[in-house]
PDB file of C-alpha atoms in Angstrom:
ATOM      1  CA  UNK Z   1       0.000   0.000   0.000  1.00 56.00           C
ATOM      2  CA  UNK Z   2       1.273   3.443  -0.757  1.00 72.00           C
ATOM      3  CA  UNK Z   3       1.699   5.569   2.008  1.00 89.00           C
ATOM      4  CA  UNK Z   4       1.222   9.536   2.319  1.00 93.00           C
ATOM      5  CA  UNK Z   5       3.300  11.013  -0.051  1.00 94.00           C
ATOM      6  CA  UNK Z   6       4.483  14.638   0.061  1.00 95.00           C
ATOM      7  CA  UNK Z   7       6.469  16.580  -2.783  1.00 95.00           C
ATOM      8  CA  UNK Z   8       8.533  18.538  -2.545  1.00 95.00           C
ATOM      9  CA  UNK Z   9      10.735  17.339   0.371  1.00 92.00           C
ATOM     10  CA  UNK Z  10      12.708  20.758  -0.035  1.00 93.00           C
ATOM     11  CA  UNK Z  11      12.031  24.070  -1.258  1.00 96.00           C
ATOM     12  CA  UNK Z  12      14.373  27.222  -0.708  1.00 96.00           C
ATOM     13  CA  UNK Z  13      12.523  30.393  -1.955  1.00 96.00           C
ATOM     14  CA  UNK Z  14      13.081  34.159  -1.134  1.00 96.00           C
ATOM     15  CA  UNK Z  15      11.112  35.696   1.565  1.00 96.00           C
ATOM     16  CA  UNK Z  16       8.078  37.086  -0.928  1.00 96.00           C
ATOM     17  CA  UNK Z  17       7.811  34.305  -2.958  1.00 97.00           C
ATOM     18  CA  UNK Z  18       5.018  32.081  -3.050  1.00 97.00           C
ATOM     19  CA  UNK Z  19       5.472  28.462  -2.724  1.00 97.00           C
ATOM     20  CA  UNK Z  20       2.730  25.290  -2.609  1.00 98.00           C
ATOM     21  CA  UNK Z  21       3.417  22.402  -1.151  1.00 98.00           C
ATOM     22  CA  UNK Z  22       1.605  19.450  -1.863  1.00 97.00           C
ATOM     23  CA  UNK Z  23       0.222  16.143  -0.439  1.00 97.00           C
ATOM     24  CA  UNK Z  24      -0.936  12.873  -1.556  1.00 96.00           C
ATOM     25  CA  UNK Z  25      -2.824  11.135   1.322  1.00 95.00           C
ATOM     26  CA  UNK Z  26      -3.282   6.871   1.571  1.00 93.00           C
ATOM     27  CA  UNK Z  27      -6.049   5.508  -1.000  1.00 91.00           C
ATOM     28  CA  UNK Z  28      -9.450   5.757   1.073  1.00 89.00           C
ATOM     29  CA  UNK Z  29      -8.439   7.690   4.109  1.00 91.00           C
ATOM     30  CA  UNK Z  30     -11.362  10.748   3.851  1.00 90.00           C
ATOM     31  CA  UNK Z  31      -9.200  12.886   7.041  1.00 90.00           C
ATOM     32  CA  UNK Z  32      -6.597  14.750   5.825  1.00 93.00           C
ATOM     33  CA  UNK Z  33      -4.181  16.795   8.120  1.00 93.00           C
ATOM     34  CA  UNK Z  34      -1.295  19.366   8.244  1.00 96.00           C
ATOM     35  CA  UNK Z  35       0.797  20.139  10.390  1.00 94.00           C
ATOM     36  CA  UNK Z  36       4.476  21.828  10.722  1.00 94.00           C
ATOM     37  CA  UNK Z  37       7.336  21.801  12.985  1.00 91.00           C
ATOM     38  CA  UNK Z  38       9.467  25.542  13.297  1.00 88.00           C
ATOM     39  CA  UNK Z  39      12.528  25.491  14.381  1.00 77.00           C
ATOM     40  CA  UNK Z  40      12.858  22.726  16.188  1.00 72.00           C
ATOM     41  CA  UNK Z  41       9.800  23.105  17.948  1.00 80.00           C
ATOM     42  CA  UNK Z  42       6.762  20.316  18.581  1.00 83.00           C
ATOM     43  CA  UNK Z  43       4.556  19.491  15.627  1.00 89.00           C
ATOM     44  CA  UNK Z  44       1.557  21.914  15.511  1.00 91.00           C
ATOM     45  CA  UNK Z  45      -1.133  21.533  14.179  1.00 91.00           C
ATOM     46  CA  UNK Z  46      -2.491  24.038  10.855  1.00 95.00           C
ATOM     47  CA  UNK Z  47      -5.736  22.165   9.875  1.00 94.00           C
ATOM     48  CA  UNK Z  48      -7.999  19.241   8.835  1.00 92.00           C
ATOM     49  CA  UNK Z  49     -10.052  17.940   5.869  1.00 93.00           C
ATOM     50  CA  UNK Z  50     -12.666  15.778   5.781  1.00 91.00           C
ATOM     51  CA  UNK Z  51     -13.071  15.130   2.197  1.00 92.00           C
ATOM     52  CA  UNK Z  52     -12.534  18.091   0.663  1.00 93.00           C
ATOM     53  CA  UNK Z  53     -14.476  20.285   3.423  1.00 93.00           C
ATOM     54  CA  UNK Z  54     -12.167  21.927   5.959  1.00 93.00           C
ATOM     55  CA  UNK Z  55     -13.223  20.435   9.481  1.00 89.00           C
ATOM     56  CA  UNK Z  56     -10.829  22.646  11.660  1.00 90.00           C
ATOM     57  CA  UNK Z  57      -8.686  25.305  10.234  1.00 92.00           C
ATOM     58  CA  UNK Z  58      -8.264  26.795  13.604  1.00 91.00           C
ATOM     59  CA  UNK Z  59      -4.417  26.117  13.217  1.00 92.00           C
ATOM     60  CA  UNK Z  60      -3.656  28.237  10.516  1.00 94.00           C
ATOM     61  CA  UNK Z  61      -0.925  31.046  11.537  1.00 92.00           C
ATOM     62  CA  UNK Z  62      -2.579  34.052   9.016  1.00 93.00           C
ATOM     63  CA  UNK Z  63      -4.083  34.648   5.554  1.00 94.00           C
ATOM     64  CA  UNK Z  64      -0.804  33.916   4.202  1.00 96.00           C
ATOM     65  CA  UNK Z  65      -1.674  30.096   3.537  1.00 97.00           C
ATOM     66  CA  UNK Z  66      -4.305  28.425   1.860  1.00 97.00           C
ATOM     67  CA  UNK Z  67      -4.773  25.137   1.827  1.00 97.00           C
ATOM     68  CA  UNK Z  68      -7.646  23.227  -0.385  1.00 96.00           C
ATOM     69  CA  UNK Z  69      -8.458  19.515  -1.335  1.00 96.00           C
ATOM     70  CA  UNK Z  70     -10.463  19.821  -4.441  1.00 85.00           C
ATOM     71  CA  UNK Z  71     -12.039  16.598  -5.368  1.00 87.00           C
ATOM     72  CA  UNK Z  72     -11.596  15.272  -1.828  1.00 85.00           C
ATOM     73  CA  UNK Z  73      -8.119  13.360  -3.088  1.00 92.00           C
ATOM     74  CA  UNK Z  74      -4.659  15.597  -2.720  1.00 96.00           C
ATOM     75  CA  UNK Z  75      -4.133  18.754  -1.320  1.00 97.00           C
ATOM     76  CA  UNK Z  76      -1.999  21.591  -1.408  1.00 97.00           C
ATOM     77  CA  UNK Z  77      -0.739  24.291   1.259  1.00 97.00           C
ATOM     78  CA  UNK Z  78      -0.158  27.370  -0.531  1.00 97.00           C
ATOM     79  CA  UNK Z  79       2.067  30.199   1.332  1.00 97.00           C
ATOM     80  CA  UNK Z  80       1.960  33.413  -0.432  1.00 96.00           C
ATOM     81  CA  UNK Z  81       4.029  35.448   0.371  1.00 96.00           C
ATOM     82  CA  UNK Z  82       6.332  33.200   2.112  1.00 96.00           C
ATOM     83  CA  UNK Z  83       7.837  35.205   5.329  1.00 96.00           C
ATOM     84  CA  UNK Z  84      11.070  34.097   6.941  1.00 95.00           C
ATOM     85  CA  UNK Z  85       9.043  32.881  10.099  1.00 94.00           C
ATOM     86  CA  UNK Z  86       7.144  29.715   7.677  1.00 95.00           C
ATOM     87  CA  UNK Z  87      10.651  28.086   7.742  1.00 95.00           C
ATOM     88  CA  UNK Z  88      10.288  24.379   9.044  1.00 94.00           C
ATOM     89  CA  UNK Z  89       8.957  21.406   8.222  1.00 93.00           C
ATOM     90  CA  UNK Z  90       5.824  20.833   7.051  1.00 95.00           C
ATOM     91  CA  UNK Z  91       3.572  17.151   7.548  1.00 94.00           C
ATOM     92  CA  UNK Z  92       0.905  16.034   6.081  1.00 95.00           C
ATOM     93  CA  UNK Z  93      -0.999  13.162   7.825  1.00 92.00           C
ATOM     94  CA  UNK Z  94      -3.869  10.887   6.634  1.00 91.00           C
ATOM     95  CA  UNK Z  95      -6.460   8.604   8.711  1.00 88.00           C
ATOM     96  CA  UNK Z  96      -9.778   6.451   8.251  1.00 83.00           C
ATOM     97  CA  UNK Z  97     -10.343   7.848  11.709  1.00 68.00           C
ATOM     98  CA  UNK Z  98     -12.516   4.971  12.722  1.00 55.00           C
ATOM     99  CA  UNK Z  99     -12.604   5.404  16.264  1.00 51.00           C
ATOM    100  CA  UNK Z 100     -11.076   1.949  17.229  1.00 48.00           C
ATOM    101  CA  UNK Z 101      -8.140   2.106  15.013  1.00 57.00           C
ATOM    102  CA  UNK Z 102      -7.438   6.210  15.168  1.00 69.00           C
ATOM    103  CA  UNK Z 103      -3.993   6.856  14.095  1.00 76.00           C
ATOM    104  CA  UNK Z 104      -2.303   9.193  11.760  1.00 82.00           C
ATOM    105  CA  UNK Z 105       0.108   7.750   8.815  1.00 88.00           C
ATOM    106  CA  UNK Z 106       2.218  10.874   7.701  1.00 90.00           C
ATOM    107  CA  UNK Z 107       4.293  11.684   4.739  1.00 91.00           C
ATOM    108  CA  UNK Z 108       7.670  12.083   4.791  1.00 89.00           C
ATOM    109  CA  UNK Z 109       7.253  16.065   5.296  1.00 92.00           C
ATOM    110  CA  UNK Z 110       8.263  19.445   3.135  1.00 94.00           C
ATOM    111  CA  UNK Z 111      11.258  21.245   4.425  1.00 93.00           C
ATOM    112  CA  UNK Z 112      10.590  25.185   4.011  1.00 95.00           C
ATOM    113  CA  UNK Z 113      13.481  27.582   4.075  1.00 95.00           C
ATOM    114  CA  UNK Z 114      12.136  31.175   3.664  1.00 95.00           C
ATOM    115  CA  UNK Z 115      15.825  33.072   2.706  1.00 95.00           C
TER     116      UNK Z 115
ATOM    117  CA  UNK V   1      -6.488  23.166  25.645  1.00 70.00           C
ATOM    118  CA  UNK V   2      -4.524  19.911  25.409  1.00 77.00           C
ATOM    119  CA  UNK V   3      -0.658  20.645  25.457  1.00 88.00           C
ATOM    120  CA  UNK V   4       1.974  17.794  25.982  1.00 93.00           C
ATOM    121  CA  UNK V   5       5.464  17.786  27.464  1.00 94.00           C
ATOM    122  CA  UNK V   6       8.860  15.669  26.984  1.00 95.00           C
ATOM    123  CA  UNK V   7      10.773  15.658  29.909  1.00 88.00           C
ATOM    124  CA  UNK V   8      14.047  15.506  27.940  1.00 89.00           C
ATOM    125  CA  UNK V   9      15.171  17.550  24.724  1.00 91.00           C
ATOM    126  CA  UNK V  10      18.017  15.137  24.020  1.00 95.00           C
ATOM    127  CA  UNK V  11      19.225  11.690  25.273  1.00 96.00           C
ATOM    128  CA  UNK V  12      22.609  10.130  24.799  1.00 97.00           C
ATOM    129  CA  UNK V  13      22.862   5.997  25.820  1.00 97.00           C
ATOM    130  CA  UNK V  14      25.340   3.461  25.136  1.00 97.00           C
ATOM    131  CA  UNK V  15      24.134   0.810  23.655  1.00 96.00           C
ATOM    132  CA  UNK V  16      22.405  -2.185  25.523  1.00 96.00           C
ATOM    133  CA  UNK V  17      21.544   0.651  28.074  1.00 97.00           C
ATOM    134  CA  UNK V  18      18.199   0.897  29.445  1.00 97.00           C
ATOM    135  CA  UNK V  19      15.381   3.906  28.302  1.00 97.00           C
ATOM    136  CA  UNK V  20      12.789   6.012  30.048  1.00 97.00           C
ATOM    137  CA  UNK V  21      11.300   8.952  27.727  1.00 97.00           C
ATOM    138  CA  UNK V  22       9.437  10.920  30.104  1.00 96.00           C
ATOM    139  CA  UNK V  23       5.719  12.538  28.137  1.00 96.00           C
ATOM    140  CA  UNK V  24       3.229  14.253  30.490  1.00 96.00           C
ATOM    141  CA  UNK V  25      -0.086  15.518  29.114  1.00 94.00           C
ATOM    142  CA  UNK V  26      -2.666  18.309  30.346  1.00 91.00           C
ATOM    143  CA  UNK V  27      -6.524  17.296  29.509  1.00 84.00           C
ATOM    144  CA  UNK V  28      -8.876  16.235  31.975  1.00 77.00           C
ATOM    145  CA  UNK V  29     -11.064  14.190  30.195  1.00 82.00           C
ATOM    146  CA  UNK V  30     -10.507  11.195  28.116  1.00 83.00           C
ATOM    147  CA  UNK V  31      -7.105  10.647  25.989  1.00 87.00           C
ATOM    148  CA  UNK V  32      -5.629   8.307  23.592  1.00 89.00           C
ATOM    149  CA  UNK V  33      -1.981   8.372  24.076  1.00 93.00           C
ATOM    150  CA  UNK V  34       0.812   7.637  21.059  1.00 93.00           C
ATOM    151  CA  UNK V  35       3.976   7.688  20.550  1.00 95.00           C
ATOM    152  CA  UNK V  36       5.586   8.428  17.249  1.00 94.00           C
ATOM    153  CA  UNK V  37       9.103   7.962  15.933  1.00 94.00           C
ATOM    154  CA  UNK V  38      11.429   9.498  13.094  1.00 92.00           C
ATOM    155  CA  UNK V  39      14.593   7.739  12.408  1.00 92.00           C
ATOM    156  CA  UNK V  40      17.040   9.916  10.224  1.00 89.00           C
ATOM    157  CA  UNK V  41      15.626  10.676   7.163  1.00 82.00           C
ATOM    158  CA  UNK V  42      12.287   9.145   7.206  1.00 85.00           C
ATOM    159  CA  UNK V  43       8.962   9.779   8.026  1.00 84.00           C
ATOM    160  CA  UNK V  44       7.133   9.618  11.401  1.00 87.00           C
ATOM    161  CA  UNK V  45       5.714   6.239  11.988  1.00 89.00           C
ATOM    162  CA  UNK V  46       3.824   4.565  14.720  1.00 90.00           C
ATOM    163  CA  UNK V  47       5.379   3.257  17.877  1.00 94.00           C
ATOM    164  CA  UNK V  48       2.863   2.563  20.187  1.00 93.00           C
ATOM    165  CA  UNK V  49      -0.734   4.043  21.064  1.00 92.00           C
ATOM    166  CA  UNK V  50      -3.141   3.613  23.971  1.00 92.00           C
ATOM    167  CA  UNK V  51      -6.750   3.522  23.727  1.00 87.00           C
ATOM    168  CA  UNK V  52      -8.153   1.944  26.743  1.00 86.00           C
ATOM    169  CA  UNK V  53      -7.378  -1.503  29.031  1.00 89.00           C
ATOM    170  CA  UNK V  54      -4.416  -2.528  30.193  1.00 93.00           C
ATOM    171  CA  UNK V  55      -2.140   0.536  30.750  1.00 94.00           C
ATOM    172  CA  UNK V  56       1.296  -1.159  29.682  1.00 96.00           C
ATOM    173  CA  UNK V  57       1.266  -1.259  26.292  1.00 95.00           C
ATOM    174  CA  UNK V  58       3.786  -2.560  23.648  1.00 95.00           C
ATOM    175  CA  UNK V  59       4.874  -1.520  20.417  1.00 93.00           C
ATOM    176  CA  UNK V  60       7.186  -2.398  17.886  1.00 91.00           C
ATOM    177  CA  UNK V  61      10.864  -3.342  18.269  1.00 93.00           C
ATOM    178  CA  UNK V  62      10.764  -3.520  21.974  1.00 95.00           C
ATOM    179  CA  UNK V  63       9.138  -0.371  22.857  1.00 97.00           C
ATOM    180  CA  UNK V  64       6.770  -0.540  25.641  1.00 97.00           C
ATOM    181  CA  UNK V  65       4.392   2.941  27.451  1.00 97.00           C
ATOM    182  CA  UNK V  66       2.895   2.965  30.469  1.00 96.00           C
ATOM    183  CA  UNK V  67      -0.124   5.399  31.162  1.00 95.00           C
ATOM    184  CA  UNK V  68      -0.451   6.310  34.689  1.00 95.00           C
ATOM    185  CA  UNK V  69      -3.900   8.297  34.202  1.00 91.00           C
ATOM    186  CA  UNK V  70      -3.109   9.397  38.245  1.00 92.00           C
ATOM    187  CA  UNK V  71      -0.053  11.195  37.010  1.00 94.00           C
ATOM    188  CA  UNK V  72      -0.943  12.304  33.231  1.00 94.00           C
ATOM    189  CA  UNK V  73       1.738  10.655  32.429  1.00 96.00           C
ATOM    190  CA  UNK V  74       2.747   7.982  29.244  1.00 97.00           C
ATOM    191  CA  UNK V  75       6.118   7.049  29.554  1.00 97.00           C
ATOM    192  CA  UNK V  76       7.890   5.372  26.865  1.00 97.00           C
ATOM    193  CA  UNK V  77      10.470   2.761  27.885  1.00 97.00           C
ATOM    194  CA  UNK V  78      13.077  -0.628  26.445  1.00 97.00           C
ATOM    195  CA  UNK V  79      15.115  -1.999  28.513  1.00 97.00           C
ATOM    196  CA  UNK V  80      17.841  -2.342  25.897  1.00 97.00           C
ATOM    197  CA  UNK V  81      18.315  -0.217  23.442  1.00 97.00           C
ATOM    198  CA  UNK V  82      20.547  -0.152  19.783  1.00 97.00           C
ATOM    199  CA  UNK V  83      22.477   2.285  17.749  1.00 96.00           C
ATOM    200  CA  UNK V  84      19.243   1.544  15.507  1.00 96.00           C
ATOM    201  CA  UNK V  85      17.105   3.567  17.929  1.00 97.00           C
ATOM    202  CA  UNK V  86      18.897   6.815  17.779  1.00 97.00           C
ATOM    203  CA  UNK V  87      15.929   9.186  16.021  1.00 96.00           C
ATOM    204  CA  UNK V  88      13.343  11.445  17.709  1.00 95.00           C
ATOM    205  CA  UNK V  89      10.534  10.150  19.386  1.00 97.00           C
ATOM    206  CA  UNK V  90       7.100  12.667  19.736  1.00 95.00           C
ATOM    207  CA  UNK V  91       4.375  11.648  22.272  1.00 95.00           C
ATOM    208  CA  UNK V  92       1.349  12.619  21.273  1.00 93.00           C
ATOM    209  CA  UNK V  93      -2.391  13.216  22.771  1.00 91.00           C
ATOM    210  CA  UNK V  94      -5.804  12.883  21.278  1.00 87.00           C
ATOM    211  CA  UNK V  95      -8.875  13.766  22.657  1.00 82.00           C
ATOM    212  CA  UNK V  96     -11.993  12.261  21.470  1.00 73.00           C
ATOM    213  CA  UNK V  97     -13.343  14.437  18.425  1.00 71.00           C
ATOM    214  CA  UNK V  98     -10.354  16.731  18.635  1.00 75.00           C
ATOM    215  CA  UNK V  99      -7.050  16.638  16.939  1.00 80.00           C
ATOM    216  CA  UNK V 100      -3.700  15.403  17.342  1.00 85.00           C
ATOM    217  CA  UNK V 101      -1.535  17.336  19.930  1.00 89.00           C
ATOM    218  CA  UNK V 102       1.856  16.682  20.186  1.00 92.00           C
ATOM    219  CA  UNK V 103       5.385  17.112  22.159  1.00 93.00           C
ATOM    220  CA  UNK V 104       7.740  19.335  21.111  1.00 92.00           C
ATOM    221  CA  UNK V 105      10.289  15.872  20.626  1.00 94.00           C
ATOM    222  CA  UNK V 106      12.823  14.221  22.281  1.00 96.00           C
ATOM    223  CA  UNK V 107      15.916  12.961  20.347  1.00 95.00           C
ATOM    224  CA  UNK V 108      17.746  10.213  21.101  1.00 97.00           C
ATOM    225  CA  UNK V 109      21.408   9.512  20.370  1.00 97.00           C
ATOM    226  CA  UNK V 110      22.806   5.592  20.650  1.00 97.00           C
ATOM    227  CA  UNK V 111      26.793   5.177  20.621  1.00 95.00           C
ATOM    228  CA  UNK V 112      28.202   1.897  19.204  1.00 89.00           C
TER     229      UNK V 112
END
């Protein structure tokens, strides 16, 4: 079974550029999740997607990103324009979420670097 | 709001020593507990999780949590560990209908 898959797994733009970032979740898995780690820092949470309807975007830092799932299959995280504070790594995280068997298979992750 | 804490930032064993990753949580209602692992270069994959019943739980390649629900705690442990386990290792909380909180990390260095 394919896993989540994430592309790029680097990008190194200019502060004012616009980047997307995008993710390919496992076959079947309607929850789709992003999250990013600054600096070191613990993995926070930016939002959710059920399908292609955004459950909880409560995460998000500004209107700087936009994320969308058309089609309820991949998504993409759009930052635009990138500041030098969106540096890190960014996850993206798929589940069935059936409540006896609730856990999250990520992709290998984007790493940001905002110059 | 849920938030989670790792005692340590970074751990350095020997090999064949024994592990304790500290991970306390804050929630007062009803958790499932994980813990998550990145070895160099890969993604982060599945360790261990807790859902309910007995509180000493194992995972994969030796790994084993205990949830003390008195003390918030879920503490990951092996009582032997392997150059193979140096990576980073995230606990993480879940409430019921909410989303995945996690730790901020704790990395772990094995020497031959």
């Amino acid at each position: 079974e394919a896993g989540v898959t994430q592309f790029p797994s680097h990008s190194v733009i200019e502060k004012g550029q616009t980047v997307t970032l995008r993710c390919d979740p496992i076959s079947g898995h309607d929850n789709l999740y992003w999250y990013r780690r600054v600096m070191g820092k613990e993995i926070k949470f930016l939002l959710h997607f059920v399908k292609e309807s955004k459950q909880d975007e409560s995460g998000m830092p500004n209107n700087r990103f936009l994320a969308e799932r058309t089609g309820g299959t991949y998504s993409t995280l759009k930052v635009q324009p990138a500041e030098l504070e969106d540096s890190g790594v960014y996850f993206c995280a798929s589940s069935q979420r059936a409540r006896d068997d609730e856990k999250l298979f990520f992709g290998s992750g984007t790493q940001l670097s905002v110059l | 709001a849920q938030s989670v804490s790792q005692h340590n930032h970074h751990v350095i064993l020997s090999e064949a020593a024994s592990l304790e990753l500290g991970c306390n949580y804050s929630y007062g209602g009803t958790v499932n507990l994980f813990w998550y692992v990145q070895y160099p270069g890969q993604h982060l994959q599945l360790l261990l999780k807790y859902f309910s019943g007995d509180p000493l739980v194992k995972g994969i390649k030796g790994f084993e949590a205990e949830f003390i629900k008195s003390k918030f705690s879920f503490n990951l442990r092996k009582p032997s560990v392997q150059w193979s386990d140096t990576a980073e290792y995230f606990c993480a909380v879940m409430a019921y209908g909410q989303n995945f909180v996690f730790g901020p990390g704790t990395r772990l260095s094995v020497l031959p």
